Coordinates of C-alpha atoms in Angstrom, one line a residue:
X1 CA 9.5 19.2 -0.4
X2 CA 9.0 18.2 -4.3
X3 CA 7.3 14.6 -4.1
X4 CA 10.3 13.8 -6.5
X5 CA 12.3 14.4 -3.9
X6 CA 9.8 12.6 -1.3
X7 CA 9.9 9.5 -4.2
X8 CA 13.6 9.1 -4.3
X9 CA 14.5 9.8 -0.2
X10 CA 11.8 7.0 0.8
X11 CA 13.4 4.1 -1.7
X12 CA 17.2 5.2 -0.2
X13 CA 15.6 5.0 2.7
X14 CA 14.4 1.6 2.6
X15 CA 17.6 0.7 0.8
X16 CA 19.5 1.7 3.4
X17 CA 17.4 0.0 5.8
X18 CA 17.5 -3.9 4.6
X19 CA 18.0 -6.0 7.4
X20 CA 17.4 -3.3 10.1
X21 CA 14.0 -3.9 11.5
X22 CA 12.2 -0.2 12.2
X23 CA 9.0 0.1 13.6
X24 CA 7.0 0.4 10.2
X25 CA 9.4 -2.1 8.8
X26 CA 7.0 -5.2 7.6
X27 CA 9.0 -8.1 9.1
X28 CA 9.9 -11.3 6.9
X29 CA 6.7 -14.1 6.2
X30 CA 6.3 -16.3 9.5
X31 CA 3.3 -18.4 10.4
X32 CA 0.2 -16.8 12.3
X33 CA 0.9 -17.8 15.6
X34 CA -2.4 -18.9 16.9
X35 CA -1.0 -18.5 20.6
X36 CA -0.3 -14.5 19.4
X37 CA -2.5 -12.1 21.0
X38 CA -5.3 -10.9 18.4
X39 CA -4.6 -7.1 19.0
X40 CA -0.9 -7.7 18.4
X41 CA -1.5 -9.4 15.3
X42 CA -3.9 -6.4 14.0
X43 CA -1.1 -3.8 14.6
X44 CA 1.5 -6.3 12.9
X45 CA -0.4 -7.3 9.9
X46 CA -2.0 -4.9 7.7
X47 CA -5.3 -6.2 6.6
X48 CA -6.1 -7.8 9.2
X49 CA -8.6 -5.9 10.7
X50 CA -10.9 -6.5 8.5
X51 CA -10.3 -10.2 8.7
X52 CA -11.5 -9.2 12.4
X53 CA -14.4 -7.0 11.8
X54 CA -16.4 -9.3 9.2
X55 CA -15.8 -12.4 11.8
X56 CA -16.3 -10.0 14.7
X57 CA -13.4 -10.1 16.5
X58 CA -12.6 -8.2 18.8
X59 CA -8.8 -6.6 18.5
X60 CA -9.1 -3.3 20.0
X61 CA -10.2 -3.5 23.8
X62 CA -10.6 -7.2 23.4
X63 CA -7.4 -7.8 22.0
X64 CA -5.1 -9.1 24.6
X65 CA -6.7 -12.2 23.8
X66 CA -5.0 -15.0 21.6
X67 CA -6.1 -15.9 18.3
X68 CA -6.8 -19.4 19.2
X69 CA -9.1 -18.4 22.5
X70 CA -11.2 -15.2 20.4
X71 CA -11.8 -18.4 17.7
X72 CA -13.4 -20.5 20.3
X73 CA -15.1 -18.1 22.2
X74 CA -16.8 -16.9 18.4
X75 CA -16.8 -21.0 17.4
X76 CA -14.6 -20.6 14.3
X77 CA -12.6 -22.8 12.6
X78 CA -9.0 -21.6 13.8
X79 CA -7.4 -23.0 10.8
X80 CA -9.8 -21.4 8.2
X81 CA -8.5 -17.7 9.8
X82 CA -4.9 -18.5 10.3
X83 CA -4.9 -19.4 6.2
X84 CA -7.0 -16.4 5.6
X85 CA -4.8 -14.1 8.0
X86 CA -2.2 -15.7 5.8
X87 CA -2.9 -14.7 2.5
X88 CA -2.0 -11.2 3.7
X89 CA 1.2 -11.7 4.0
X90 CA 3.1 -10.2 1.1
X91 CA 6.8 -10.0 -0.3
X92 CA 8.4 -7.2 0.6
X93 CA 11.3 -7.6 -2.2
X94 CA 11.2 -6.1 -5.6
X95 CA 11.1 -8.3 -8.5
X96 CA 13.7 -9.4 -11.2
X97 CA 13.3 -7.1 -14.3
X98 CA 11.4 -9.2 -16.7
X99 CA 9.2 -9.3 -19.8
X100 CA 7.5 -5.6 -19.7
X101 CA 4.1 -8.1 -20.0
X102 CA 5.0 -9.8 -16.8
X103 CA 6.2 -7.0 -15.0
X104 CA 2.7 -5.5 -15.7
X105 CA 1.2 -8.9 -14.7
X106 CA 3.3 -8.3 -11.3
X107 CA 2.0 -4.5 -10.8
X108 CA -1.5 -5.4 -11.4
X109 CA -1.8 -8.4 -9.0
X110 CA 1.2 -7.0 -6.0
X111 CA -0.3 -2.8 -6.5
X112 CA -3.3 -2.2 -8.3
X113 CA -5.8 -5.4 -6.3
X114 CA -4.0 -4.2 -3.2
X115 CA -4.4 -0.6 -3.1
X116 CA -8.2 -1.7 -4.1
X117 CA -8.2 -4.0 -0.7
X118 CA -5.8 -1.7 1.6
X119 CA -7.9 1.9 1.1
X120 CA -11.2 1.2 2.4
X121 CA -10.4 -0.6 5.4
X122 CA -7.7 2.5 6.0
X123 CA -10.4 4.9 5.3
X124 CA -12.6 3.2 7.9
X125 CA -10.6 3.2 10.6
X126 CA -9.3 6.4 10.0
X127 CA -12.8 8.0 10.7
X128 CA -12.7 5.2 13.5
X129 CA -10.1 7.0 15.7
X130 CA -11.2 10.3 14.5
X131 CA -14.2 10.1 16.3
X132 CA -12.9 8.1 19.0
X133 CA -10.2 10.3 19.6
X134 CA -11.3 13.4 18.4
X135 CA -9.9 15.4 21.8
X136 CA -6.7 13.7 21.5
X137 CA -4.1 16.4 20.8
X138 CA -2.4 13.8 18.4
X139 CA -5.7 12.8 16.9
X140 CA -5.1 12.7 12.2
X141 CA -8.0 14.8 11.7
X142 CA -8.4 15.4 8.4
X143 CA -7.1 11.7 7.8
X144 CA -10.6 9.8 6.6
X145 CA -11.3 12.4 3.9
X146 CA -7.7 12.4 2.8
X147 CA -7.5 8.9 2.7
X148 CA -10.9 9.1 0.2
X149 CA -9.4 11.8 -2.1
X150 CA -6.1 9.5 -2.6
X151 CA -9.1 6.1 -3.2
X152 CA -10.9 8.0 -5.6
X153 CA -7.2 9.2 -7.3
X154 CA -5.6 6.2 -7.4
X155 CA -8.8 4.5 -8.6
X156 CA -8.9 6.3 -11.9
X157 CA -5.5 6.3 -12.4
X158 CA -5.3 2.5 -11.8
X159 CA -8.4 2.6 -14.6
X160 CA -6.5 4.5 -17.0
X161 CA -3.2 2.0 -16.5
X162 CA -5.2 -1.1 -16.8
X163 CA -7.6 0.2 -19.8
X164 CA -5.3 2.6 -22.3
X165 CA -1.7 2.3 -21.3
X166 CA -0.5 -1.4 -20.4
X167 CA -2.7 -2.8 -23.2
X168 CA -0.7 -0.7 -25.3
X169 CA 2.5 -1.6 -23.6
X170 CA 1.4 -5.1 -24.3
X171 CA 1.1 -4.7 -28.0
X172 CA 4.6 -3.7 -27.9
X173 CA 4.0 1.0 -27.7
X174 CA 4.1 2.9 -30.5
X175 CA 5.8 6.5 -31.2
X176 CA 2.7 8.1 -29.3
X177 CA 3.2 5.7 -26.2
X178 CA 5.1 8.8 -24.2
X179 CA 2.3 10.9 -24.1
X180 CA -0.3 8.5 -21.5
X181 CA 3.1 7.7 -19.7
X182 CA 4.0 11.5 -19.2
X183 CA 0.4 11.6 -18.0
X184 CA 0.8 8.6 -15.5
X185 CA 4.4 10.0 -14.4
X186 CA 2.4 13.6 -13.6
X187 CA -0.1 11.5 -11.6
X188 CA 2.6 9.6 -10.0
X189 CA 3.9 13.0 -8.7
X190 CA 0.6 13.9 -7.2
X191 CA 0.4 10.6 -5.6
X192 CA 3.4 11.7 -3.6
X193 CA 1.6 15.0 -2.7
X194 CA -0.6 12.8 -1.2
X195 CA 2.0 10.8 0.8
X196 CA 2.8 13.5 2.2
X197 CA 0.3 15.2 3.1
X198 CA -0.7 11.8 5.5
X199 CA 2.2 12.1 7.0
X200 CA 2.0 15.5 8.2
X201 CA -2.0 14.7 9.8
X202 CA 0.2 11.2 11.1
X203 CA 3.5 12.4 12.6
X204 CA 5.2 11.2 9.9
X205 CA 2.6 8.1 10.5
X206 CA 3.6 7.7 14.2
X207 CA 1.1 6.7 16.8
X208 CA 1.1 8.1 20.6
X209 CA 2.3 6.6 23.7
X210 CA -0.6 4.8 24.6
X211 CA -2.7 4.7 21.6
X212 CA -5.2 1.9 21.4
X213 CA -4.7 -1.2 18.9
X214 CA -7.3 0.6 16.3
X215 CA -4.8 3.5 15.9
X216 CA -2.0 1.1 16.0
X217 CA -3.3 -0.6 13.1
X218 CA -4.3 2.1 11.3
X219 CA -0.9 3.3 10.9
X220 CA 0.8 0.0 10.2
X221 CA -1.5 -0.3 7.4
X222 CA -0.5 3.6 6.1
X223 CA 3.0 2.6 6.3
X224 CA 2.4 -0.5 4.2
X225 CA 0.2 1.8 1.9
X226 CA 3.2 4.4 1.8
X227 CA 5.5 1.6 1.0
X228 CA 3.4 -0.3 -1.1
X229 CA 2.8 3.0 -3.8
X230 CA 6.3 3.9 -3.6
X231 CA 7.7 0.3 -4.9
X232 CA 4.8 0.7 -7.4
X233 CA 5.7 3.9 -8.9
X234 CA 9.4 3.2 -8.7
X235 CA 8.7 0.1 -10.8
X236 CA 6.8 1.7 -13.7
X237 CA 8.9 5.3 -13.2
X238 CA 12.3 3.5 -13.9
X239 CA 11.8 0.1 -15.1
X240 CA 8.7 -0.3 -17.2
X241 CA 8.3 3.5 -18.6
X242 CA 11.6 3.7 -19.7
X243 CA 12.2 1.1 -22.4
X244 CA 9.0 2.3 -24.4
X245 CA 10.0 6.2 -23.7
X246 CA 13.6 5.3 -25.2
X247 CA 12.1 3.2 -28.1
X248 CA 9.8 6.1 -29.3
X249 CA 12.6 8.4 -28.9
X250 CA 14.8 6.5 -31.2
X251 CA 11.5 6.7 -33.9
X252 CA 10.5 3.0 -32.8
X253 CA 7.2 1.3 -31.0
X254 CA 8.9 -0.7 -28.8
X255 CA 10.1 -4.6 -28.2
X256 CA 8.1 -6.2 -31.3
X257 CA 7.9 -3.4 -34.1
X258 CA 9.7 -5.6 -36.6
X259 CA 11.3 -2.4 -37.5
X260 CA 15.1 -4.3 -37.4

């Protein structure tokens, strides 16, 4: 399967899906339930977990234990990790085409600080249930250092966005503008190499009957990573890229050339 291919049947997918809650779906925003059992809100909110491991929380064989009883028993301040459990609660929708400035303000502060945050937890918890696990016959071996190759990929290719080709978006492109993006389209392709190959090690990120809430979560974060990178590259694929690839085809730099 061409990660094209893999690119366009995911967003149909999800199109298709509005409304239809699945079991990687991410649900619409509602408040942390303090009363909510602290494993089940690991496996329904991506992030999470680390929210748990700094405070030292226990979600995994402790976690059948609220939110509001694993504060007390650690003497936290319940509200302080309700609004910090909060703050990972992200839109699902896709934004309104605007400004190609704001629309990069949007990829850098909805994809490029959250792949940053998402990866290393993933990457830990992958190794995590490796280990654990490692005689399970469902057990993503293989995951951890895949999850490192796509960190240190995305990484430089969020580098090369942020330092050579959105500045120069900014400014408006030029009639060389279609060379860094045919790069960044390339490394978007490879990205989805990538996707795929988790989902093979994952079951097409599936967990076992049974599988504790440190797998659980594991895979609910892969399934917001997978959906998170494919909005991401669909936005700068077919909305931003284009209008400065057409421009410099027609012999202009784009939106301000004062060439009119």
């Amino acid at each position: 399967m061409s990660s094209v291919f893999y690119f366009d049947k995911i967003i149909m997918s999800n199109e298709s899906l509005k409304g239809r809650p699945t079991m990687n779906a991410r649900l619409p925003q509602t408040p942390i339930d303090a009363e909510q059992a602290i494993g089940q809100i690991a496996v329904q909110l991506p992030g999470s977990t680390a929210v748990f491991r700094r405070l030292k929380l226990d979600f995994c064989c402790g976690g059948q234990v609220s939110l509001r009883q694993s504060c007390a028993a650690k003497g936290l301040d319940l509200q302080a990790v309700v609004d910090e459990l909060s703050t990972l609660q992200r839109p699902t929708e896709l934004p309104d085409a605007g400004t190609p400035s704001e629309l990069i303000d949007h990829i850098l502060a909805r994809y490029h600080e959250v792949h940053r945050a998402q990866l290393p937890e993933l990457i830990r918890m992958a190794r995590r249930v490796e280990a654990v696990h490692r005689d399970h016959s469902e057990v993503p071996a293989g995951l951890g250092d895949a999850l490192e190759a796509m960190e240190q990929e995305l990484l430089g290719h969020m580098h090369k966005e942020e330092a050579v080709l959105f500045p120069m978006l900014r400014a408006g492109g030029n009639s060389f503008v279609t060379q860094p993006i045919a790069m960044m389209r390339h490394e978007h392709n490879d990205h989805g190499e990538a996707l795929e190959h988790i989902a093979r090690l994952t079951h097409d990120i599936t967990p076992p009957l049974g599988a504790c809430n440190t797998w659980r979560a594991l895979y609910a974060g892969l399934a917001q990573l997978r959906d998170d990178l494919i909005n991401h590259i669909h936005l700068e694929n077919n909305v931003l890229f284009p209008q400065f690839e057409r421009a410099a085809t027609q012999g202009c730099g784009g939106g301000n050339c004062g060439c009119s």
